Amino acid sequence: MDEKTIKQEEFKYSNNVFNITNKNELKHFEEIKELVCDTILTNPSLDDEQLTTSVGKYLEKFKNLSELDRMKFALLEKYYNMDLKEAENIVNNFSADIDNILVNDEYQTSIVEQIKAIKNIFESNDINTLRQVAELDILVETDLSSSTYLTEQTKEMFEQVYKESLYIPKEDKIGNTTFNEKNIEIFDANTNFSMIVKRVPAKESDSKEIWNSMTKDGNDGKKDLRYYTCTSYMTDENILKRYTDMDVVLGFAQGMEKYSFDAIYPGDAHTPFYGGDSIYYGLNSSYMLPSTLETNTDNNYNEVVINTLAINEQGEITKLQPDYAIYIKEQSDIEDIDSDPLWEKTKKVASDFGIPIVIVDKKRIKESEKTKISSMSDEIKGDKSSDDVLKFVKKVEHYTSRYGREDILEYTPEDRMEFLAKYIERKRIKEKENTSIPNMDTTITMEQLVDNRQTILRRQAELKDKNIITGEER
């Protein structure tokens, strides 16, 4: 295959949706793109021969889309420099809780409004509404592609909500212990905490040295760089279950400031520890607020994927370090833990890292969760939102999977739980029917269409006179 044929094949399977084929067109790409998008927004059916002839070459790939998708594509390309796939990724990753996230300044407000606008465009089924969206121009100027920019900025906003709420050992110290003559402080997490946690196997060798290893043996004798660590967001409601006496739990708080969240899942997604920078695109990840993740976690644990590597001021690669070891106390009395083999392993790991131990009292949490279920049971009577009822139903499921149902049967009889499950389904259908794109007048007058058409024809003529567009259809 000669070089010319290779280039033709590369072009055939490229993402060159505007069919740019020479250097001059590439130089004036933004002008061509905006003109083509405006042509589509004015005549989405592409049946106005006078309007489409001069830009026919650039409309070829758009003809394969429905009118609605043409409108969406044109809006997304014109205002947000992204295609439908990129918009779909942003909607899937960030839109679930975007209406509920708190903003600290105008900059964050702008980011949120852009995500909302992209969501409205992508999910709309009304062409007139999409025409009106074209009047919005709230894009923040950036040198990056808009999808990359919005992804990174929105990720940081969600990350910060998690990081600000994490448990940090302070004034709740309850004692000390030792391991190999090293002193270890002990703290009590009490209740109503949130932690980023990671199970690690307790081994005879130094735990810190194992953790700080930057690579792991891969296929064919290769050393794979450890990009990611799969952790969990643990709260009272979703306390980790103990499966063996071999795994110690590490907790992360202050040390996380320089490390990013790269994906969030309500269950175990089995994310590999290596890979590129866009693992959240190929998998079903969705950024959500901590309270939403707590509710939607399956009956075991969720997964928060953290990029554990960073570069310090000296240009050296650093790795995320734990702030404390966590001991989930199964026994009732503090004195009993000395007979638990996992306690000794937890002390050993804490000693290796030089970090304190935080005790999570499972019995105390059980009583606290039971009290919450009792209170929520009274509050969900009447016409409640589907989210409010779901929080109660999921809390009951989480409690039952850890402690059984017997203690809460008076609040959760079978017939009531079945009714609530059906209530959530019916309520969600109603809530969806009442959801629409807000505050837009979808009336477009004939005069507006005529003005737009004449303006586009004039712009097409100007670019043709300058030999920027060819008007040829291929």
Short mmCIF file of C-alpha atoms in Angstrom, two decimals:
data_model
loop_
_atom_site.label_atom_id
_atom_site.label_comp_id
_atom_site.label_asym_id
_atom_site.label_seq_id
_atom_site.Cartn_x
_atom_site.Cartn_y
_atom_site.Cartn_z
CA MET A 1 0.00 0.00 0.00
CA ASP A 2 1.56 3.32 -1.09
CA GLU A 3 1.75 6.42 1.10
CA LYS A 4 -1.13 8.15 -0.69
CA THR A 5 -3.45 5.18 -0.16
CA ILE A 6 -2.40 4.93 3.50
CA LYS A 7 -3.28 8.59 4.04
CA GLN A 8 -6.63 8.09 2.33
CA GLU A 9 -7.40 5.16 4.63
CA GLU A 10 -6.30 7.13 7.71
CA PHE A 11 -8.57 9.99 6.70
CA LYS A 12 -11.47 7.62 6.02
CA TYR A 13 -11.39 6.33 9.61
CA SER A 14 -10.46 9.61 11.29
CA ASN A 15 -12.64 11.83 13.47
CA ASN A 16 -12.48 14.59 10.87
CA VAL A 17 -16.22 15.26 11.01
CA PHE A 18 -15.96 18.58 9.15
CA ASN A 19 -14.07 16.96 6.26
CA ILE A 20 -11.08 19.31 6.38
CA THR A 21 -8.75 18.26 3.53
CA ASN A 22 -6.13 20.96 3.03
CA LYS A 23 -3.86 23.30 4.97
CA ASN A 24 -5.86 26.41 4.17
CA GLU A 25 -9.04 24.86 5.56
CA LEU A 26 -7.13 23.73 8.62
CA LYS A 27 -5.79 27.25 9.12
CA HIS A 28 -9.35 28.62 9.05
CA PHE A 29 -10.92 25.66 10.84
CA GLU A 30 -12.70 27.70 13.51
CA GLU A 31 -14.38 29.93 10.94
CA ILE A 32 -15.49 26.93 8.88
CA LYS A 33 -16.70 25.03 11.92
CA GLU A 34 -18.78 27.93 13.20
CA LEU A 35 -20.29 28.56 9.75
CA VAL A 36 -21.20 24.89 9.27
CA CYS A 37 -22.70 24.68 12.77
CA ASP A 38 -24.77 27.82 12.19
CA THR A 39 -25.97 26.41 8.87
CA ILE A 40 -27.15 23.24 10.60
CA LEU A 41 -28.78 25.16 13.46
CA THR A 42 -30.71 27.28 10.95
CA ASN A 43 -31.62 24.38 8.63
CA PRO A 44 -31.30 21.08 10.57
CA SER A 45 -33.07 19.13 7.80
CA LEU A 46 -30.39 20.31 5.32
CA ASP A 47 -33.07 20.65 2.65
CA ASP A 48 -32.38 24.31 1.82
CA GLU A 49 -30.24 23.89 -1.28
CA GLN A 50 -29.18 27.54 -1.46
CA LEU A 51 -28.06 27.47 2.16
CA THR A 52 -26.20 24.15 2.05
CA THR A 53 -24.55 24.11 -1.40
CA SER A 54 -21.58 26.30 -0.48
CA VAL A 55 -20.76 24.16 2.56
CA GLY A 56 -21.89 20.83 1.12
CA LYS A 57 -18.43 19.30 1.42
CA TYR A 58 -18.35 19.97 5.16
CA LEU A 59 -21.83 18.58 5.76
CA GLU A 60 -21.20 15.09 4.36
CA LYS A 61 -20.84 13.27 7.69
CA PHE A 62 -23.66 15.23 9.29
CA LYS A 63 -26.07 13.79 6.73
CA ASN A 64 -25.74 10.41 8.45
CA LEU A 65 -27.26 11.83 11.65
CA SER A 66 -30.90 12.48 12.50
CA GLU A 67 -32.03 16.11 12.55
CA LEU A 68 -32.06 16.08 16.33
CA ASP A 69 -28.53 14.70 16.59
CA ARG A 70 -27.33 17.18 13.96
CA MET A 71 -28.61 19.99 16.16
CA LYS A 72 -26.97 18.52 19.24
CA PHE A 73 -23.68 17.93 17.44
CA ALA A 74 -23.64 21.45 16.00
CA LEU A 75 -24.36 23.05 19.39
CA LEU A 76 -21.75 20.96 21.19
CA GLU A 77 -19.08 21.62 18.57
CA LYS A 78 -19.81 25.33 18.30
CA TYR A 79 -20.01 26.19 21.99
CA TYR A 80 -18.12 23.41 23.74
CA ASN A 81 -15.71 22.03 21.11
CA MET A 82 -16.85 18.45 21.73
CA ASP A 83 -18.72 15.72 19.93
CA LEU A 84 -21.68 13.61 21.05
CA LYS A 85 -19.47 10.88 22.55
CA GLU A 86 -17.53 13.37 24.66
CA ALA A 87 -20.78 14.97 25.81
CA GLU A 88 -22.17 11.54 26.70
CA ASN A 89 -19.09 10.85 28.83
CA ILE A 90 -19.46 14.14 30.68
CA VAL A 91 -23.18 13.57 31.27
CA ASN A 92 -22.59 10.01 32.50
CA ASN A 93 -19.67 10.98 34.70
CA PHE A 94 -20.88 14.19 36.32
CA SER A 95 -24.53 15.06 35.77
CA ALA A 96 -26.13 12.89 38.50
CA ASP A 97 -25.33 15.29 41.34
CA ILE A 98 -24.37 18.45 39.47
CA ASP A 99 -27.55 20.23 40.63
CA ASN A 100 -26.66 19.55 44.28
CA ILE A 101 -22.97 20.39 44.44
CA LEU A 102 -22.11 23.56 46.36
CA VAL A 103 -19.98 26.18 44.61
CA ASN A 104 -17.53 28.55 46.28
CA ASP A 105 -17.12 31.26 43.65
CA GLU A 106 -18.14 32.48 40.19
CA TYR A 107 -15.55 30.27 38.53
CA GLN A 108 -17.07 27.08 39.98
CA THR A 109 -20.55 28.40 39.20
CA SER A 110 -19.50 28.73 35.56
CA ILE A 111 -18.21 25.14 35.48
CA VAL A 112 -21.47 23.82 36.93
CA GLU A 113 -23.57 25.85 34.48
CA GLN A 114 -21.57 24.45 31.56
CA ILE A 115 -22.15 20.87 32.72
CA LYS A 116 -25.87 21.61 33.08
CA ALA A 117 -26.02 23.15 29.59
CA ILE A 118 -24.25 20.16 28.04
CA LYS A 119 -26.63 17.84 29.89
CA ASN A 120 -29.64 19.82 28.62
CA ILE A 121 -28.36 19.70 25.04
CA PHE A 122 -27.51 16.01 25.14
CA GLU A 123 -30.77 14.91 26.76
CA SER A 124 -33.15 17.21 24.88
CA ASN A 125 -35.66 15.77 22.41
CA ASP A 126 -37.02 19.08 21.15
CA ILE A 127 -35.49 20.87 18.15
CA ASN A 128 -37.04 24.25 18.99
CA THR A 129 -35.54 24.10 22.46
CA LEU A 130 -32.14 23.28 20.98
CA ARG A 131 -32.41 26.33 18.72
CA GLN A 132 -32.84 28.46 21.83
CA VAL A 133 -29.85 26.83 23.54
CA ALA A 134 -27.77 28.30 20.71
CA GLU A 135 -28.29 31.71 22.30
CA LEU A 136 -26.37 30.60 25.44
CA ASP A 137 -22.67 31.44 25.46
CA ILE A 138 -21.23 30.60 28.87
CA LEU A 139 -18.10 28.74 27.87
CA VAL A 140 -15.00 29.67 29.90
CA GLU A 141 -12.06 30.45 27.61
CA THR A 142 -9.45 27.67 27.75
CA ASP A 143 -6.54 26.43 25.67
CA LEU A 144 -7.56 22.83 26.36
CA SER A 145 -10.31 20.95 24.58
CA SER A 146 -13.52 21.71 26.45
CA SER A 147 -14.29 18.10 27.39
CA THR A 148 -10.84 17.66 28.95
CA TYR A 149 -11.06 20.99 30.70
CA LEU A 150 -14.54 20.43 32.11
CA THR A 151 -13.68 16.88 33.15
CA GLU A 152 -10.64 17.94 35.17
CA GLN A 153 -12.31 20.96 36.77
CA THR A 154 -15.46 19.06 37.73
CA LYS A 155 -13.47 16.14 39.12
CA GLU A 156 -11.62 18.53 41.41
CA MET A 157 -14.88 20.00 42.71
CA PHE A 158 -16.26 16.57 43.63
CA GLU A 159 -12.91 15.45 45.08
CA GLN A 160 -12.83 18.45 47.39
CA VAL A 161 -16.24 17.61 48.87
CA TYR A 162 -14.92 14.19 49.86
CA LYS A 163 -11.59 15.43 51.16
CA GLU A 164 -13.15 18.11 53.37
CA SER A 165 -15.30 15.57 55.21
CA LEU A 166 -12.74 12.84 55.94
CA TYR A 167 -12.10 11.76 59.51
CA ILE A 168 -8.87 13.11 61.03
CA PRO A 169 -7.62 11.92 64.47
CA LYS A 170 -7.54 14.93 66.77
CA GLU A 171 -8.89 15.17 70.32
CA ASP A 172 -10.44 11.69 70.44
CA LYS A 173 -7.33 9.89 71.66
CA ILE A 174 -8.15 7.03 74.04
CA GLY A 175 -4.73 5.55 74.78
CA ASN A 176 -1.48 4.10 73.50
CA THR A 177 -0.08 0.71 72.60
CA THR A 178 3.30 -0.58 71.45
CA PHE A 179 4.73 -2.91 68.85
CA ASN A 180 8.43 -3.84 68.80
CA GLU A 181 8.95 -1.11 71.40
CA LYS A 182 7.45 1.53 69.11
CA ASN A 183 4.72 3.71 70.64
CA ILE A 184 1.41 3.85 68.77
CA GLU A 185 -1.40 6.30 69.56
CA ILE A 186 -4.98 4.98 69.61
CA PHE A 187 -8.01 7.05 68.62
CA ASP A 188 -11.77 6.37 68.68
CA ALA A 189 -13.70 7.21 65.50
CA ASN A 190 -17.00 7.19 67.41
CA THR A 191 -19.96 7.48 64.95
CA ASN A 192 -20.93 9.64 61.96
CA PHE A 193 -17.53 9.45 60.32
CA SER A 194 -16.37 9.12 56.73
CA MET A 195 -13.08 7.60 55.61
CA ILE A 196 -11.23 6.63 52.46
CA VAL A 197 -9.96 3.12 53.25
CA LYS A 198 -7.91 0.37 51.66
CA ARG A 199 -7.45 -3.26 52.68
CA VAL A 200 -3.85 -4.48 52.52
CA PRO A 201 -2.46 -7.92 53.39
CA ALA A 202 -0.44 -8.03 56.60
CA LYS A 203 2.95 -9.62 55.90
CA GLU A 204 6.12 -10.26 57.86
CA SER A 205 8.14 -7.87 55.71
CA ASP A 206 7.93 -4.10 56.15
CA SER A 207 4.45 -2.88 55.12
CA LYS A 208 5.67 0.58 54.15
CA GLU A 209 8.32 -0.79 51.81
CA ILE A 210 5.73 -3.00 50.11
CA TRP A 211 3.28 -0.09 49.79
CA ASN A 212 5.89 2.28 48.38
CA SER A 213 6.89 -0.11 45.62
CA MET A 214 6.18 1.82 42.43
CA THR A 215 5.82 -1.28 40.25
CA LYS A 216 4.28 -4.71 40.30
CA ASP A 217 5.22 -7.79 38.31
CA GLY A 218 3.15 -7.89 35.13
CA ASN A 219 2.88 -10.17 32.09
CA ASP A 220 5.97 -11.49 30.27
CA GLY A 221 8.30 -10.40 33.07
CA LYS A 222 7.35 -6.74 32.69
CA LYS A 223 7.20 -4.29 35.58
CA ASP A 224 3.90 -2.37 35.50
CA LEU A 225 3.84 1.07 37.08
CA ARG A 226 1.23 1.34 39.83
CA TYR A 227 -0.91 4.25 38.67
CA TYR A 228 -4.01 3.53 40.68
CA THR A 229 -5.15 2.29 44.06
CA CYS A 230 -8.70 1.01 44.50
CA THR A 231 -10.04 2.28 47.81
CA SER A 232 -13.50 2.53 49.39
CA TYR A 233 -15.48 5.39 50.88
CA MET A 234 -16.50 4.00 54.28
CA THR A 235 -19.15 5.48 56.55
CA ASP A 236 -21.16 4.15 59.49
CA GLU A 237 -23.72 2.84 57.03
CA ASN A 238 -21.19 1.04 54.83
CA ILE A 239 -18.67 -0.22 57.35
CA LEU A 240 -16.33 -2.79 55.81
CA LYS A 241 -17.10 -6.42 56.56
CA ARG A 242 -14.33 -8.64 57.90
CA TYR A 243 -13.71 -11.58 55.58
CA THR A 244 -10.38 -12.80 56.97
CA ASP A 245 -7.94 -12.03 59.78
CA MET A 246 -5.20 -11.34 57.23
CA ASP A 247 -6.16 -7.91 55.86
CA VAL A 248 -5.42 -4.67 57.69
CA VAL A 249 -7.37 -1.52 56.79
CA LEU A 250 -5.51 1.72 56.02
CA GLY A 251 -7.18 5.15 56.21
CA PHE A 252 -6.39 8.26 54.16
CA ALA A 253 -7.13 11.90 55.02
CA GLN A 254 -4.69 14.85 55.03
CA GLY A 255 -2.23 12.99 52.82
CA MET A 256 -4.73 12.88 49.94
CA GLU A 257 -4.61 16.58 49.06
CA LYS A 258 -2.22 16.15 46.12
CA TYR A 259 -3.78 12.99 44.73
CA SER A 260 -6.77 12.80 42.40
CA PHE A 261 -9.90 10.64 42.29
CA ASP A 262 -10.04 9.03 38.86
CA ALA A 263 -13.28 7.06 39.15
CA ILE A 264 -16.14 6.35 41.58
CA TYR A 265 -18.31 3.24 41.53
CA PRO A 266 -21.11 2.02 43.84
CA GLY A 267 -19.58 -1.48 43.81
CA ASP A 268 -16.31 -3.26 43.10
CA ALA A 269 -15.35 -2.42 39.49
CA HIS A 270 -12.10 -4.45 39.59
CA THR A 271 -10.13 -1.52 38.19
CA PRO A 272 -6.53 -2.44 37.21
CA PHE A 273 -3.71 -0.74 39.11
CA TYR A 274 -2.10 0.37 35.84
CA GLY A 275 -3.36 2.21 32.76
CA GLY A 276 -3.73 5.61 31.15
CA ASP A 277 -5.33 8.83 32.32
CA SER A 278 -8.87 8.11 31.12
CA ILE A 279 -9.96 4.89 32.82
CA TYR A 280 -13.27 6.53 33.74
CA TYR A 281 -14.24 6.79 30.05
CA GLY A 282 -14.23 3.08 29.31
CA LEU A 283 -16.03 2.01 32.47
CA ASN A 284 -19.33 2.86 34.09
CA SER A 285 -18.03 5.42 36.56
CA SER A 286 -20.14 8.29 37.83
CA TYR A 287 -18.94 11.09 40.07
CA MET A 288 -21.41 11.67 42.86
CA LEU A 289 -21.59 13.41 46.21
CA PRO A 290 -20.58 11.42 49.30
CA SER A 291 -24.18 11.09 50.51
CA THR A 292 -25.25 9.72 47.11
CA LEU A 293 -22.39 7.21 47.06
CA GLU A 294 -23.27 6.12 50.60
CA THR A 295 -26.86 5.42 49.54
CA ASN A 296 -26.05 3.72 46.25
CA THR A 297 -23.24 1.50 47.53
CA ASP A 298 -24.02 -2.18 47.09
CA ASN A 299 -24.28 -4.37 50.19
CA ASN A 300 -20.52 -4.87 50.39
CA TYR A 301 -18.48 -1.78 49.51
CA ASN A 302 -17.96 0.87 46.85
CA GLU A 303 -14.85 1.69 44.87
CA VAL A 304 -13.00 5.02 44.71
CA VAL A 305 -10.04 4.83 42.32
CA ILE A 306 -7.18 7.12 43.35
CA ASN A 307 -4.19 8.09 41.24
CA THR A 308 -1.58 7.39 43.92
CA LEU A 309 1.40 8.96 42.16
CA ALA A 310 2.37 12.64 42.20
CA ILE A 311 5.41 14.84 41.54
CA ASN A 312 6.85 16.88 44.42
CA GLU A 313 8.64 20.24 44.23
CA GLN A 314 11.96 18.48 43.65
CA GLY A 315 10.55 16.69 40.61
CA GLU A 316 10.50 13.31 42.35
CA ILE A 317 7.66 10.78 42.08
CA THR A 318 5.84 10.42 45.39
CA LYS A 319 3.20 7.95 46.48
CA LEU A 320 0.06 8.48 48.55
CA GLN A 321 0.65 7.57 52.21
CA PRO A 322 -1.90 6.40 54.81
CA ASP A 323 -2.75 8.66 57.73
CA TYR A 324 -3.82 5.88 60.09
CA ALA A 325 -4.57 2.18 60.40
CA ILE A 326 -8.15 1.20 61.19
CA TYR A 327 -9.21 -1.59 63.52
CA ILE A 328 -12.89 -2.52 63.24
CA LYS A 329 -13.65 -3.86 66.70
CA GLU A 330 -15.96 -6.85 66.68
CA GLN A 331 -15.73 -7.48 70.47
CA SER A 332 -17.75 -5.50 72.99
CA ASP A 333 -14.96 -4.55 75.39
CA ILE A 334 -11.73 -2.80 74.56
CA GLU A 335 -9.78 -5.32 76.67
CA ASP A 336 -10.86 -8.18 74.38
CA ILE A 337 -8.97 -6.94 71.36
CA ASP A 338 -5.64 -8.34 72.60
CA SER A 339 -6.96 -11.83 71.84
CA ASP A 340 -7.81 -10.86 68.26
CA PRO A 341 -5.02 -11.82 65.81
CA LEU A 342 -6.05 -8.94 63.55
CA TRP A 343 -5.26 -6.46 66.35
CA GLU A 344 -1.62 -7.61 66.40
CA LYS A 345 -1.42 -7.34 62.62
CA THR A 346 -2.93 -3.82 62.75
CA LYS A 347 -0.33 -2.78 65.34
CA LYS A 348 2.45 -4.19 63.17
CA VAL A 349 1.30 -2.26 60.07
CA ALA A 350 0.79 0.97 62.08
CA SER A 351 4.30 0.57 63.49
CA ASP A 352 5.80 0.05 60.01
CA PHE A 353 4.20 3.26 58.73
CA GLY A 354 4.62 5.25 61.95
CA ILE A 355 0.89 6.11 62.08
CA PRO A 356 -1.82 5.90 64.78
CA ILE A 357 -4.61 3.32 65.02
CA VAL A 358 -8.24 4.41 64.79
CA ILE A 359 -10.77 2.07 66.40
CA VAL A 360 -14.21 1.69 64.83
CA ASP A 361 -16.63 0.11 67.32
CA LYS A 362 -19.01 -2.07 65.33
CA LYS A 363 -21.47 -2.58 68.20
CA ARG A 364 -21.77 1.17 68.81
CA ILE A 365 -22.30 1.80 65.11
CA LYS A 366 -25.00 -0.86 64.96
CA GLU A 367 -26.97 0.89 67.70
CA SER A 368 -26.48 4.27 66.02
CA GLU A 369 -27.70 2.95 62.65
CA LYS A 370 -30.71 1.32 64.29
CA THR A 371 -31.65 4.70 65.82
CA LYS A 372 -31.32 6.38 62.40
CA ILE A 373 -33.59 3.78 60.79
CA SER A 374 -36.21 4.36 63.47
CA SER A 375 -36.09 8.12 62.89
CA MET A 376 -36.15 7.83 59.09
CA SER A 377 -39.08 5.41 59.28
CA ASP A 378 -41.22 8.17 60.80
CA GLU A 379 -40.00 10.82 58.35
CA ILE A 380 -40.83 9.03 55.08
CA LYS A 381 -44.57 9.00 55.65
CA GLY A 382 -46.65 10.98 53.15
CA ASP A 383 -45.65 12.29 49.73
CA LYS A 384 -41.87 11.99 49.76
CA SER A 385 -39.39 12.19 46.90
CA SER A 386 -38.01 8.97 45.42
CA ASP A 387 -34.54 9.91 46.73
CA ASP A 388 -35.77 10.26 50.31
CA VAL A 389 -37.46 6.86 50.22
CA LEU A 390 -34.47 5.27 48.49
CA LYS A 391 -32.15 6.45 51.29
CA PHE A 392 -34.32 4.65 53.82
CA VAL A 393 -34.62 1.46 51.75
CA LYS A 394 -30.87 1.31 51.09
CA LYS A 395 -29.99 2.02 54.72
CA VAL A 396 -32.18 -0.93 55.71
CA GLU A 397 -30.45 -3.13 53.12
CA HIS A 398 -27.01 -2.07 54.33
CA TYR A 399 -27.95 -2.71 57.96
CA THR A 400 -29.47 -6.11 57.16
CA SER A 401 -26.40 -7.29 55.23
CA ARG A 402 -24.20 -6.54 58.27
CA TYR A 403 -26.35 -7.21 61.33
CA GLY A 404 -29.46 -9.05 60.15
CA ARG A 405 -33.07 -7.82 60.08
CA GLU A 406 -34.39 -8.98 63.45
CA ASP A 407 -33.58 -5.80 65.42
CA ILE A 408 -35.37 -3.50 62.94
CA LEU A 409 -38.41 -5.58 61.92
CA GLU A 410 -40.80 -3.20 63.68
CA TYR A 411 -39.74 -0.44 61.23
CA THR A 412 -39.26 -2.64 58.17
CA PRO A 413 -41.98 -5.30 57.82
CA GLU A 414 -41.85 -7.13 54.50
CA ASP A 415 -45.07 -5.67 53.11
CA ARG A 416 -43.91 -2.14 53.84
CA MET A 417 -40.54 -2.63 52.15
CA GLU A 418 -42.25 -4.07 49.07
CA PHE A 419 -44.61 -1.08 48.96
CA LEU A 420 -41.70 1.37 49.25
CA ALA A 421 -39.79 -0.33 46.39
CA LYS A 422 -42.83 0.08 44.11
CA TYR A 423 -43.35 3.65 45.38
CA ILE A 424 -39.82 4.57 44.29
CA GLU A 425 -40.45 3.26 40.75
CA ARG A 426 -43.76 5.14 40.37
CA LYS A 427 -42.40 8.33 41.90
CA ARG A 428 -39.36 8.37 39.63
CA ILE A 429 -41.56 8.13 36.54
CA LYS A 430 -43.60 11.12 37.76
CA GLU A 431 -40.50 13.13 38.66
CA LYS A 432 -39.02 12.47 35.23
CA GLU A 433 -42.21 13.64 33.52
CA ASN A 434 -41.99 16.90 35.44
CA THR A 435 -38.36 17.47 34.48
CA SER A 436 -37.76 19.79 31.56
CA ILE A 437 -35.12 22.17 30.29
CA PRO A 438 -35.73 25.27 32.45
CA ASN A 439 -36.38 28.89 31.65
CA MET A 440 -36.30 28.86 27.85
CA ASP A 441 -38.75 30.43 25.45
CA THR A 442 -38.90 27.91 22.61
CA THR A 443 -40.77 30.21 20.24
CA ILE A 444 -38.78 31.14 17.14
CA THR A 445 -40.34 33.68 14.80
CA MET A 446 -40.19 33.47 11.01
CA GLU A 447 -38.40 36.83 10.99
CA GLN A 448 -35.60 35.39 13.13
CA LEU A 449 -35.16 32.44 10.77
CA VAL A 450 -35.03 34.73 7.72
CA ASP A 451 -32.45 37.00 9.40
CA ASN A 452 -30.29 34.01 10.38
CA ARG A 453 -30.49 32.59 6.87
CA GLN A 454 -29.47 35.86 5.18
CA THR A 455 -26.58 36.33 7.61
CA ILE A 456 -25.28 32.80 6.97
CA LEU A 457 -25.51 33.25 3.19
CA ARG A 458 -23.52 36.49 3.47
CA ARG A 459 -20.84 34.80 5.62
CA GLN A 460 -20.63 31.86 3.19
CA ALA A 461 -20.09 34.27 0.28
CA GLU A 462 -17.34 36.10 2.18
CA LEU A 463 -15.43 32.89 2.96
CA LYS A 464 -15.85 31.69 -0.61
CA ASP A 465 -14.49 34.98 -1.98
CA LYS A 466 -11.43 34.54 0.25
CA ASN A 467 -10.96 30.97 -1.04
CA ILE A 468 -11.39 29.62 2.50
CA ILE A 469 -14.26 27.28 1.57
CA THR A 470 -14.41 25.46 -1.71
CA GLY A 471 -18.12 24.61 -1.89
CA GLU A 472 -17.17 21.31 -3.50
CA GLU A 473 -18.94 18.17 -2.38
CA ARG A 474 -16.92 14.96 -2.40
#
